[in-house]
PDB file of C-alpha atoms in Angstrom:
ATOM      1  CA  MET A  34       9.529  12.929   6.596  1.00  0.00           C
ATOM      2  CA  SER A  35      12.157  15.177   4.933  1.00  0.00           C
ATOM      3  CA  SER A  36      12.623  16.057   1.226  1.00  0.00           C
ATOM      4  CA  PHE A  37      15.303  17.832  -0.629  1.00  0.00           C
ATOM      5  CA  VAL A  38      14.092  20.159  -3.516  1.00  0.00           C
ATOM      6  CA  ARG A  39      16.464  22.633  -5.164  1.00  0.00           C
ATOM      7  CA  PRO A  40      15.773  24.383  -8.763  1.00  0.00           C
ATOM      8  CA  ALA A  41      18.752  24.081 -11.240  1.00  0.00           C
ATOM      9  CA  HIS A  42      20.574  26.904 -12.320  1.00  0.00           C
ATOM     10  CA  ALA A  43      22.293  27.487 -15.624  1.00  0.00           C
ATOM     11  CA  GLY A  44      25.358  25.252 -16.006  1.00  0.00           C
ATOM     12  CA  GLN A  45      24.665  23.428 -12.401  1.00  0.00           C
ATOM     13  CA  ASP A  46      24.001  19.756 -12.338  1.00  0.00           C
ATOM     14  CA  PRO A  47      22.246  19.214  -8.961  1.00  0.00           C
ATOM     15  CA  LEU A  48      22.748  15.335  -9.286  1.00  0.00           C
ATOM     16  CA  LYS A  49      26.397  15.662  -9.466  1.00  0.00           C
ATOM     17  CA  GLU A  50      26.447  17.663  -6.006  1.00  0.00           C
ATOM     18  CA  ILE A  51      24.124  15.106  -4.589  1.00  0.00           C
ATOM     19  CA  SER A  52      25.984  12.114  -5.853  1.00  0.00           C
ATOM     20  CA  GLY A  53      29.062  13.528  -3.628  1.00  0.00           C
ATOM     21  CA  ASN A  54      26.848  12.183  -0.745  1.00  0.00           C
ATOM     22  CA  PRO A  55      25.081   9.119  -2.198  1.00  0.00           C
ATOM     23  CA  GLY A  56      24.437   7.772   1.360  1.00  0.00           C
ATOM     24  CA  LYS A  57      22.167  10.830   2.277  1.00  0.00           C
ATOM     25  CA  TYR A  58      20.281  11.557  -0.832  1.00  0.00           C
ATOM     26  CA  ARG A  59      18.571   9.691  -3.485  1.00  0.00           C
ATOM     27  CA  PRO A  60      18.300  11.425  -6.927  1.00  0.00           C
ATOM     28  CA  ILE A  61      14.842  11.095  -8.321  1.00  0.00           C
ATOM     29  CA  SER A  62      15.149  13.764 -11.250  1.00  0.00           C
ATOM     30  CA  THR A  63      17.489  16.758 -12.034  1.00  0.00           C
ATOM     31  CA  HIS A  64      15.069  18.680  -9.573  1.00  0.00           C
ATOM     32  CA  LEU A  65      14.407  16.529  -6.726  1.00  0.00           C
ATOM     33  CA  ALA A  66      16.135  13.880  -4.419  1.00  0.00           C
ATOM     34  CA  ILE A  67      14.929  12.136  -1.156  1.00  0.00           C
ATOM     35  CA  THR A  68      16.302  11.417   2.008  1.00  0.00           C
ATOM     36  CA  PRO A  69      14.100   8.485   3.130  1.00  0.00           C
ATOM     37  CA  PRO A  70      15.086   4.902   1.787  1.00  0.00           C
ATOM     38  CA  VAL A  71      12.262   3.354  -0.229  1.00  0.00           C
ATOM     39  CA  SER A  72      11.438  -0.488   0.058  1.00  0.00           C
ATOM     40  CA  VAL A  73       9.088  -1.916  -2.681  1.00  0.00           C
ATOM     41  CA  VAL A  74       7.530  -5.188  -1.698  1.00  0.00           C
ATOM     42  CA  ILE A  75       6.169  -7.665  -4.533  1.00  0.00           C
ATOM     43  CA  PRO A  76       4.393 -10.739  -3.441  1.00  0.00           C
ATOM     44  CA  ALA A  77       4.678 -13.213  -6.188  1.00  0.00           C
ATOM     45  CA  MET A  78       3.667 -16.796  -6.913  1.00  0.00           C
ATOM     46  CA  ASN A  79       4.322 -18.359 -10.521  1.00  0.00           C
ATOM     47  CA  GLU A  80       4.836 -14.981 -11.834  1.00  0.00           C
ATOM     48  CA  ALA A  81       7.990 -15.374 -13.833  1.00  0.00           C
ATOM     49  CA  GLU A  82       6.611 -14.348 -17.164  1.00  0.00           C
ATOM     50  CA  ASN A  83       5.264 -11.118 -15.583  1.00  0.00           C
ATOM     51  CA  LEU A  84       8.292  -9.985 -13.603  1.00  0.00           C
ATOM     52  CA  PRO A  85      10.284  -8.440 -16.459  1.00  0.00           C
ATOM     53  CA  TYR A  86       7.569  -5.951 -17.191  1.00  0.00           C
ATOM     54  CA  VAL A  87       7.213  -5.468 -13.386  1.00  0.00           C
ATOM     55  CA  PHE A  88      10.975  -4.524 -12.943  1.00  0.00           C
ATOM     56  CA  LYS A  89      11.281  -2.675 -16.116  1.00  0.00           C
ATOM     57  CA  THR A  90       9.339   0.111 -14.728  1.00  0.00           C
ATOM     58  CA  LEU A  91      10.598   0.230 -11.209  1.00  0.00           C
ATOM     59  CA  PRO A  92      12.842   3.359 -10.668  1.00  0.00           C
ATOM     60  CA  ASP A  93      16.574   2.834 -10.019  1.00  0.00           C
ATOM     61  CA  TRP A  94      16.455   5.019  -7.164  1.00  0.00           C
ATOM     62  CA  ILE A  95      14.611   2.871  -4.721  1.00  0.00           C
ATOM     63  CA  HIS A  96      16.654   1.426  -1.593  1.00  0.00           C
ATOM     64  CA  GLU A  97      15.477  -2.361  -1.999  1.00  0.00           C
ATOM     65  CA  VAL A  98      13.204  -4.820  -3.620  1.00  0.00           C
ATOM     66  CA  VAL A  99      11.641  -7.484  -1.663  1.00  0.00           C
ATOM     67  CA  LEU A 100      10.098 -10.138  -3.478  1.00  0.00           C
ATOM     68  CA  VAL A 101       7.969 -12.541  -1.262  1.00  0.00           C
ATOM     69  CA  ASP A 102       7.961 -15.911  -3.053  1.00  0.00           C
ATOM     70  CA  GLY A 103       4.806 -17.939  -2.465  1.00  0.00           C
ATOM     71  CA  ASN A 104       6.396 -21.374  -3.152  1.00  0.00           C
ATOM     72  CA  SER A 105       6.366 -20.828  -6.954  1.00  0.00           C
ATOM     73  CA  THR A 106       7.119 -23.802  -9.196  1.00  0.00           C
ATOM     74  CA  ASP A 107       8.423 -21.926 -12.083  1.00  0.00           C
ATOM     75  CA  ASP A 108      11.377 -19.464 -12.308  1.00  0.00           C
ATOM     76  CA  THR A 109      10.071 -16.473 -10.297  1.00  0.00           C
ATOM     77  CA  VAL A 110      12.974 -16.186  -8.070  1.00  0.00           C
ATOM     78  CA  ALA A 111      15.837 -16.786 -10.540  1.00  0.00           C
ATOM     79  CA  VAL A 112      14.271 -14.472 -12.859  1.00  0.00           C
ATOM     80  CA  ALA A 113      13.905 -11.776 -10.068  1.00  0.00           C
ATOM     81  CA  ARG A 114      17.581 -12.335  -9.082  1.00  0.00           C
ATOM     82  CA  ASP A 115      18.533 -11.949 -12.859  1.00  0.00           C
ATOM     83  CA  LEU A 116      16.629  -8.714 -13.064  1.00  0.00           C
ATOM     84  CA  TRP A 117      17.505  -7.090  -9.828  1.00  0.00           C
ATOM     85  CA  PRO A 118      20.754  -8.607  -8.475  1.00  0.00           C
ATOM     86  CA  ASP A 119      20.374  -7.167  -5.236  1.00  0.00           C
ATOM     87  CA  VAL A 120      16.731  -8.383  -4.541  1.00  0.00           C
ATOM     88  CA  LYS A 121      15.905  -9.554  -1.299  1.00  0.00           C
ATOM     89  CA  VAL A 122      13.929 -12.824  -1.635  1.00  0.00           C
ATOM     90  CA  VAL A 123      11.757 -13.976   1.420  1.00  0.00           C
ATOM     91  CA  ARG A 124      10.135 -17.304   1.206  1.00  0.00           C
ATOM     92  CA  GLN A 125       6.529 -17.140   2.414  1.00  0.00           C
ATOM     93  CA  LEU A 126       5.749 -19.919   5.006  1.00  0.00           C
ATOM     94  CA  GLY A 127       2.145 -19.138   5.023  1.00  0.00           C
ATOM     95  CA  LYS A 128      -0.655 -18.719   2.242  1.00  0.00           C
ATOM     96  CA  GLY A 129      -2.329 -15.798   0.831  1.00  0.00           C
ATOM     97  CA  LYS A 130      -1.825 -12.189  -0.308  1.00  0.00           C
ATOM     98  CA  GLY A 131      -2.224 -10.864   3.394  1.00  0.00           C
ATOM     99  CA  ASP A 132       0.241 -13.270   4.855  1.00  0.00           C
ATOM    100  CA  ALA A 133       2.680 -12.620   1.911  1.00  0.00           C
ATOM    101  CA  LEU A 134       2.625  -8.762   2.541  1.00  0.00           C
ATOM    102  CA  ILE A 135       3.079  -9.087   6.222  1.00  0.00           C
ATOM    103  CA  THR A 136       5.953 -11.210   5.773  1.00  0.00           C
ATOM    104  CA  GLY A 137       7.492  -8.578   3.193  1.00  0.00           C
ATOM    105  CA  PHE A 138       6.739  -5.761   5.648  1.00  0.00           C
ATOM    106  CA  ALA A 139       8.953  -7.392   8.118  1.00  0.00           C
ATOM    107  CA  ALA A 140      11.703  -7.907   5.979  1.00  0.00           C
ATOM    108  CA  CYS A 141      12.074  -4.259   4.803  1.00  0.00           C
ATOM    109  CA  THR A 142      14.781  -2.018   5.963  1.00  0.00           C
ATOM    110  CA  GLY A 143      13.477   1.228   4.287  1.00  0.00           C
ATOM    111  CA  ASP A 144      11.555   4.052   5.968  1.00  0.00           C
ATOM    112  CA  ILE A 145       8.959   3.945   3.276  1.00  0.00           C
ATOM    113  CA  ILE A 146       7.241   0.774   2.064  1.00  0.00           C
ATOM    114  CA  VAL A 147       5.431   0.561  -1.427  1.00  0.00           C
ATOM    115  CA  MET A 148       3.055  -2.282  -2.454  1.00  0.00           C
ATOM    116  CA  VAL A 149       3.470  -3.478  -5.877  1.00  0.00           C
ATOM    117  CA  ASP A 150       1.454  -6.407  -7.502  1.00  0.00           C
ATOM    118  CA  ALA A 151       3.661  -8.871  -9.438  1.00  0.00           C
ATOM    119  CA  ASP A 152       1.077  -9.471 -12.482  1.00  0.00           C
ATOM    120  CA  GLY A 153       2.296  -6.445 -14.417  1.00  0.00           C
ATOM    121  CA  SER A 154      -1.008  -4.390 -13.764  1.00  0.00           C
ATOM    122  CA  ALA A 155       0.758  -1.518 -11.928  1.00  0.00           C
ATOM    123  CA  ASP A 156       3.418   1.026 -13.296  1.00  0.00           C
ATOM    124  CA  GLY A 157       6.355   1.450 -11.028  1.00  0.00           C
ATOM    125  CA  GLN A 158       6.766   4.686 -12.608  1.00  0.00           C
ATOM    126  CA  GLU A 159       3.931   5.888 -10.532  1.00  0.00           C
ATOM    127  CA  ILE A 160       5.976   5.418  -7.178  1.00  0.00           C
ATOM    128  CA  VAL A 161       7.390   8.737  -7.436  1.00  0.00           C
ATOM    129  CA  SER A 162       3.999  10.210  -6.816  1.00  0.00           C
ATOM    130  CA  TYR A 163       3.151   7.960  -3.784  1.00  0.00           C
ATOM    131  CA  VAL A 164       6.809   8.839  -2.189  1.00  0.00           C
ATOM    132  CA  SER A 165       6.095  12.737  -3.026  1.00  0.00           C
ATOM    133  CA  ALA A 166       2.800  12.517  -1.116  1.00  0.00           C
ATOM    134  CA  LEU A 167       4.586  11.023   1.900  1.00  0.00           C
ATOM    135  CA  VAL A 168       7.477  13.378   2.127  1.00  0.00           C
ATOM    136  CA  SER A 169       5.001  16.096   1.827  1.00  0.00           C
ATOM    137  CA  GLY A 170       3.370  15.191   4.810  1.00  0.00           C
ATOM    138  CA  ALA A 171       1.074  12.049   4.254  1.00  0.00           C
ATOM    139  CA  ASP A 172       1.321   9.002   6.438  1.00  0.00           C
ATOM    140  CA  PHE A 173      -0.418   6.691   3.984  1.00  0.00           C
ATOM    141  CA  ALA A 174      -0.611   7.072   0.137  1.00  0.00           C
ATOM    142  CA  LYS A 175      -3.467   5.204  -1.179  1.00  0.00           C
ATOM    143  CA  GLY A 176      -3.615   4.285  -4.883  1.00  0.00           C
ATOM    144  CA  SER A 177      -7.183   4.926  -6.417  1.00  0.00           C
ATOM    145  CA  ARG A 178      -8.231   3.871  -9.815  1.00  0.00           C
ATOM    146  CA  PHE A 179     -11.565   6.148  -9.548  1.00  0.00           C
ATOM    147  CA  ALA A 180      -9.749   9.366  -8.386  1.00  0.00           C
ATOM    148  CA  ASN A 181      -9.265  12.032 -11.141  1.00  0.00           C
ATOM    149  CA  GLY A 182      -6.694  10.891 -13.561  1.00  0.00           C
ATOM    150  CA  GLY A 183      -6.835   7.222 -12.388  1.00  0.00           C
ATOM    151  CA  GLY A 184      -8.221   4.333 -14.303  1.00  0.00           C
ATOM    152  CA  THR A 185      -8.620   0.501 -14.823  1.00  0.00           C
ATOM    153  CA  ASP A 186      -8.287  -1.778 -17.672  1.00  0.00           C
ATOM    154  CA  ASP A 187      -9.130  -4.678 -15.604  1.00  0.00           C
ATOM    155  CA  MET A 188     -12.430  -4.566 -13.955  1.00  0.00           C
ATOM    156  CA  THR A 189     -15.777  -6.199 -15.183  1.00  0.00           C
ATOM    157  CA  PRO A 190     -19.008  -3.944 -14.239  1.00  0.00           C
ATOM    158  CA  ILE A 191     -19.875  -6.430 -11.645  1.00  0.00           C
ATOM    159  CA  ARG A 192     -16.532  -5.877  -9.870  1.00  0.00           C
ATOM    160  CA  LYS A 193     -16.767  -2.049 -10.222  1.00  0.00           C
ATOM    161  CA  LEU A 194     -20.244  -2.059  -8.644  1.00  0.00           C
ATOM    162  CA  GLY A 195     -19.116  -4.422  -5.676  1.00  0.00           C
ATOM    163  CA  ASN A 196     -16.074  -2.274  -5.093  1.00  0.00           C
ATOM    164  CA  HIS A 197     -18.312   0.901  -5.290  1.00  0.00           C
ATOM    165  CA  VAL A 198     -20.932  -0.457  -2.805  1.00  0.00           C
ATOM    166  CA  LEU A 199     -17.853  -1.942  -0.348  1.00  0.00           C
ATOM    167  CA  CYS A 200     -16.322   1.568  -0.581  1.00  0.00           C
ATOM    168  CA  SER A 201     -19.459   3.305   0.159  1.00  0.00           C
ATOM    169  CA  VAL A 202     -19.825   1.138   3.372  1.00  0.00           C
ATOM    170  CA  VAL A 203     -16.559   1.879   4.494  1.00  0.00           C
ATOM    171  CA  ASN A 204     -16.894   5.656   4.095  1.00  0.00           C
ATOM    172  CA  THR A 205     -20.192   5.575   5.903  1.00  0.00           C
ATOM    173  CA  LYS A 206     -19.139   3.391   8.822  1.00  0.00           C
ATOM    174  CA  PHE A 207     -15.658   4.746   9.367  1.00  0.00           C
ATOM    175  CA  GLY A 208     -15.840   8.563   8.175  1.00  0.00           C
ATOM    176  CA  ALA A 209     -13.387   7.829   5.235  1.00  0.00           C
ATOM    177  CA  ARG A 210     -13.705   9.604   1.965  1.00  0.00           C
ATOM    178  CA  TYR A 211     -12.172   6.868  -0.194  1.00  0.00           C
ATOM    179  CA  THR A 212     -12.870   6.697  -4.027  1.00  0.00           C
ATOM    180  CA  ASP A 213     -11.494   3.289  -4.322  1.00  0.00           C
ATOM    181  CA  LEU A 214     -11.363   0.416  -1.583  1.00  0.00           C
ATOM    182  CA  CYS A 215     -10.078  -2.764  -3.003  1.00  0.00           C
ATOM    183  CA  TYR A 216      -6.709  -1.923  -4.572  1.00  0.00           C
ATOM    184  CA  GLY A 217      -3.197  -3.103  -3.572  1.00  0.00           C
ATOM    185  CA  TYR A 218      -0.870  -0.278  -4.916  1.00  0.00           C
ATOM    186  CA  ASN A 219      -0.186   1.762  -1.782  1.00  0.00           C
ATOM    187  CA  ALA A 220       2.753   3.261   0.196  1.00  0.00           C
ATOM    188  CA  PHE A 221       3.159   4.247   3.551  1.00  0.00           C
ATOM    189  CA  TRP A 222       5.852   5.285   6.352  1.00  0.00           C
ATOM    190  CA  ARG A 223       6.964   1.833   8.055  1.00  0.00           C
ATOM    191  CA  HIS A 224       5.993   3.339  11.439  1.00  0.00           C
ATOM    192  CA  CYS A 225       2.545   3.126  10.370  1.00  0.00           C
ATOM    193  CA  LEU A 226       2.419  -0.482  10.903  1.00  0.00           C
ATOM    194  CA  ASP A 227       2.724  -0.070  14.640  1.00  0.00           C
ATOM    195  CA  LYS A 228      -0.708   1.594  14.409  1.00  0.00           C
ATOM    196  CA  ILE A 229      -2.537  -0.745  11.872  1.00  0.00           C
ATOM    197  CA  GLU A 230      -1.713  -4.401  13.166  1.00  0.00           C
ATOM    198  CA  LEU A 231      -2.492  -6.776  10.394  1.00  0.00           C
ATOM    199  CA  ASP A 232      -4.032  -9.843  11.145  1.00  0.00           C
ATOM    200  CA  CYS A 233      -5.620 -11.373   7.855  1.00  0.00           C
ATOM    201  CA  THR A 234      -4.047 -13.601   5.279  1.00  0.00           C
ATOM    202  CA  GLY A 235      -6.251 -13.060   1.979  1.00  0.00           C
ATOM    203  CA  PHE A 236      -6.954 -10.316  -0.426  1.00  0.00           C
ATOM    204  CA  GLU A 237      -9.142  -8.565   2.240  1.00  0.00           C
ATOM    205  CA  VAL A 238      -5.609  -7.218   3.614  1.00  0.00           C
ATOM    206  CA  GLU A 239      -6.034  -3.870   1.440  1.00  0.00           C
ATOM    207  CA  THR A 240      -9.374  -3.290   2.797  1.00  0.00           C
ATOM    208  CA  LEU A 241      -8.171  -4.030   6.435  1.00  0.00           C
ATOM    209  CA  MET A 242      -5.264  -1.473   5.839  1.00  0.00           C
ATOM    210  CA  ASN A 243      -7.698   1.250   4.598  1.00  0.00           C
ATOM    211  CA  ILE A 244      -9.970   0.993   7.408  1.00  0.00           C
ATOM    212  CA  ARG A 245      -7.190   0.753  10.228  1.00  0.00           C
ATOM    213  CA  VAL A 246      -5.441   3.994   8.802  1.00  0.00           C
ATOM    214  CA  VAL A 247      -8.630   5.814   9.245  1.00  0.00           C
ATOM    215  CA  LYS A 248      -9.342   4.491  12.785  1.00  0.00           C
ATOM    216  CA  ALA A 249      -5.713   5.262  13.633  1.00  0.00           C
ATOM    217  CA  GLY A 250      -6.367   9.017  12.670  1.00  0.00           C
ATOM    218  CA  LEU A 251      -3.399   8.505  10.028  1.00  0.00           C
ATOM    219  CA  LYS A 252      -3.240  11.316   7.323  1.00  0.00           C
ATOM    220  CA  VAL A 253      -4.356   9.501   4.201  1.00  0.00           C
ATOM    221  CA  GLN A 254      -3.840  10.909   0.680  1.00  0.00           C
ATOM    222  CA  GLU A 255      -5.273   9.147  -2.395  1.00  0.00           C
ATOM    223  CA  ILE A 256      -3.108   8.815  -5.651  1.00  0.00           C
ATOM    224  CA  PRO A 257      -4.469   8.522  -8.996  1.00  0.00           C
ATOM    225  CA  SER A 258      -3.282   5.195 -10.484  1.00  0.00           C
ATOM    226  CA  HIS A 259      -3.937   3.328 -13.518  1.00  0.00           C
ATOM    227  CA  GLU A 260      -4.519  -0.291 -13.499  1.00  0.00           C
ATOM    228  CA  TYR A 261      -3.417  -2.367 -16.576  1.00  0.00           C
ATOM    229  CA  LEU A 262      -4.446  -5.804 -17.571  1.00  0.00           C
ATOM    230  CA  ARG A 263      -2.536  -8.840 -16.204  1.00  0.00           C
ATOM    231  CA  ILE A 264       0.080  -9.567 -18.765  1.00  0.00           C
ATOM    232  CA  HIS A 265       0.441 -13.334 -18.416  1.00  0.00           C
ATOM    233  CA  GLY A 266      -1.375 -16.113 -16.353  1.00  0.00           C
ATOM    234  CA  THR A 267      -4.664 -15.838 -14.433  1.00  0.00           C
ATOM    235  CA  SER A 268      -5.490 -14.046 -11.245  1.00  0.00           C
ATOM    236  CA  ASN A 269      -6.304 -15.971  -8.042  1.00  0.00           C
ATOM    237  CA  LEU A 270      -8.984 -13.402  -7.266  1.00  0.00           C
ATOM    238  CA  ARG A 271     -12.457 -14.681  -7.064  1.00  0.00           C
ATOM    239  CA  ALA A 272     -14.852 -11.621  -7.250  1.00  0.00           C
ATOM    240  CA  VAL A 273     -17.721 -13.258  -4.897  1.00  0.00           C
ATOM    241  CA  ARG A 274     -15.425 -15.214  -2.619  1.00  0.00           C
ATOM    242  CA  ASP A 275     -13.320 -12.413  -1.825  1.00  0.00           C
ATOM    243  CA  GLY A 276     -15.743  -9.868  -1.908  1.00  0.00           C
ATOM    244  CA  ILE A 277     -17.622 -11.828   0.780  1.00  0.00           C
ATOM    245  CA  ARG A 278     -14.326 -11.937   2.822  1.00  0.00           C
ATOM    246  CA  VAL A 279     -13.884  -7.993   2.284  1.00  0.00           C
ATOM    247  CA  LEU A 280     -17.398  -7.572   3.748  1.00  0.00           C
ATOM    248  CA  LYS A 281     -16.855  -9.830   6.809  1.00  0.00           C
ATOM    249  CA  VAL A 282     -13.868  -7.559   7.416  1.00  0.00           C
ATOM    250  CA  ILE A 283     -15.854  -4.256   7.292  1.00  0.00           C
ATOM    251  CA  LEU A 284     -18.514  -5.726   9.436  1.00  0.00           C
ATOM    252  CA  SER A 285     -16.170  -6.983  12.063  1.00  0.00           C
ATOM    253  CA  GLU A 286     -14.146  -3.941  12.475  1.00  0.00           C
ATOM    254  CA  ARG A 287     -15.627  -1.543  14.812  1.00  0.00           C
ATOM    255  CA  SER A 288     -15.622   2.293  14.013  1.00  0.00           C
ATOM    256  CA  ASN A 289     -14.213   4.769  16.397  1.00  0.00           C
ATOM    257  CA  ARG A 290     -17.471   6.426  16.856  1.00  0.00           C
ATOM    258  CA  ASP A 291     -18.916   2.779  17.930  1.00  0.00           C
ATOM    259  CA  ARG A 292     -16.283   2.610  20.457  1.00  0.00           C
ATOM    260  CA  ARG A 293     -17.018   6.109  21.794  1.00  0.00           C
ATOM    261  CA  GLY A 294     -20.511   5.304  22.085  1.00  0.00           C
ATOM    262  CA  ALA A 295     -19.733   2.276  24.237  1.00  0.00           C
ATOM    263  CA  ARG A 296     -17.535   4.181  26.673  1.00  0.00           C
ATOM    264  CA  ARG A 297     -20.087   6.673  27.051  1.00  0.00           C
ATOM    265  CA  LYS A 298     -22.778   4.043  27.633  1.00  0.00           C
ATOM    266  CA  ALA A 299     -20.364   2.225  30.211  1.00  0.00           C
ATOM    267  CA  ALA A 300     -19.952   5.614  31.856  1.00  0.00           C
ATOM    268  CA  ARG A 301     -23.574   6.116  32.406  1.00  0.00           C
ATOM    269  CA  ALA A 302     -24.085   2.858  33.725  1.00  0.00           C
ATOM    270  CA  LEU A 303     -21.321   3.399  36.708  1.00  0.00           C
ATOM    271  CA  PRO A 304     -22.621   4.283  40.124  1.00  0.00           C
ATOM    272  CA  LEU A 305     -22.149   8.165  40.859  1.00  0.00           C
ATOM    273  CA  PRO A 306     -19.682   8.664  43.816  1.00  0.00           C
ATOM    274  CA  ALA A 307     -21.407  10.042  46.832  1.00  0.00           C
ATOM    275  CA  GLY A 308     -21.808  13.941  46.980  1.00  0.00           C
ATOM    276  CA  ARG A 309     -21.248  14.219  43.236  1.00  0.00           C
ATOM    277  CA  GLY A 310     -23.612  15.806  40.633  1.00  0.00           C
ATOM    278  CA  GLU A 311     -24.736  13.910  37.596  1.00  0.00           C
ATOM    279  CA  ALA A 312     -22.387  12.834  35.025  1.00  0.00           C
ATOM    280  CA  SER A 313     -22.793  14.465  31.543  1.00  0.00           C
TER     281      SER A 313
END
């Protein structure tokens, strides 16, 4: 989790010094470079028209782009390869966004993984904010449309209400302090995957990740993010159907306090060893 920061002096170009060792540092600006390689995972199905907008905003200092193709019937893969010649294309064998992300995560080689939607709703220039949070000490950088500085152009009042209610339930049950729950623009250190085993296939994967990073005791930092309207096509998201799936995930996950309570209850039920006092 290291970062390299050095102020520029008059007549000095930090990037020229850094470029002499390109394998170690990746320039972000004239004042900042990072050492960890960053992988961007983009799950896509029939998003050929949107990919030019997505790739246009991606910073050129990222290590790799992993496109997970969900058996597209348009030119999604060809467009991706034309826009980013080194793109790593992975064919999705299953179905659903969760399955696509899990597939993409497994193909990543970077130390940091960033999740970006393929519909043009996310601004790739925000990636620097996520990476900055991670190299500054966070384990999981969680995008939020409702944190100060964030926003959304793509949520109906009903969806906003549903997100608020579900977010409140997660905060209450798991001791989180989230301002947004169902948002797919997130970044994390790859080692976090060892602590948040993912086992769902649909849109609820984002909620599952948010719950399990809290349960794992990982350090989470919210990043203000602006969600734009999908540029072309229609979303596969169905508010009621997917909202119910998210609620099922929340209710099925046991909080750490539930587990501690169960252990204490089990301990009280055990017979006391002879000659010992009462367990407290």
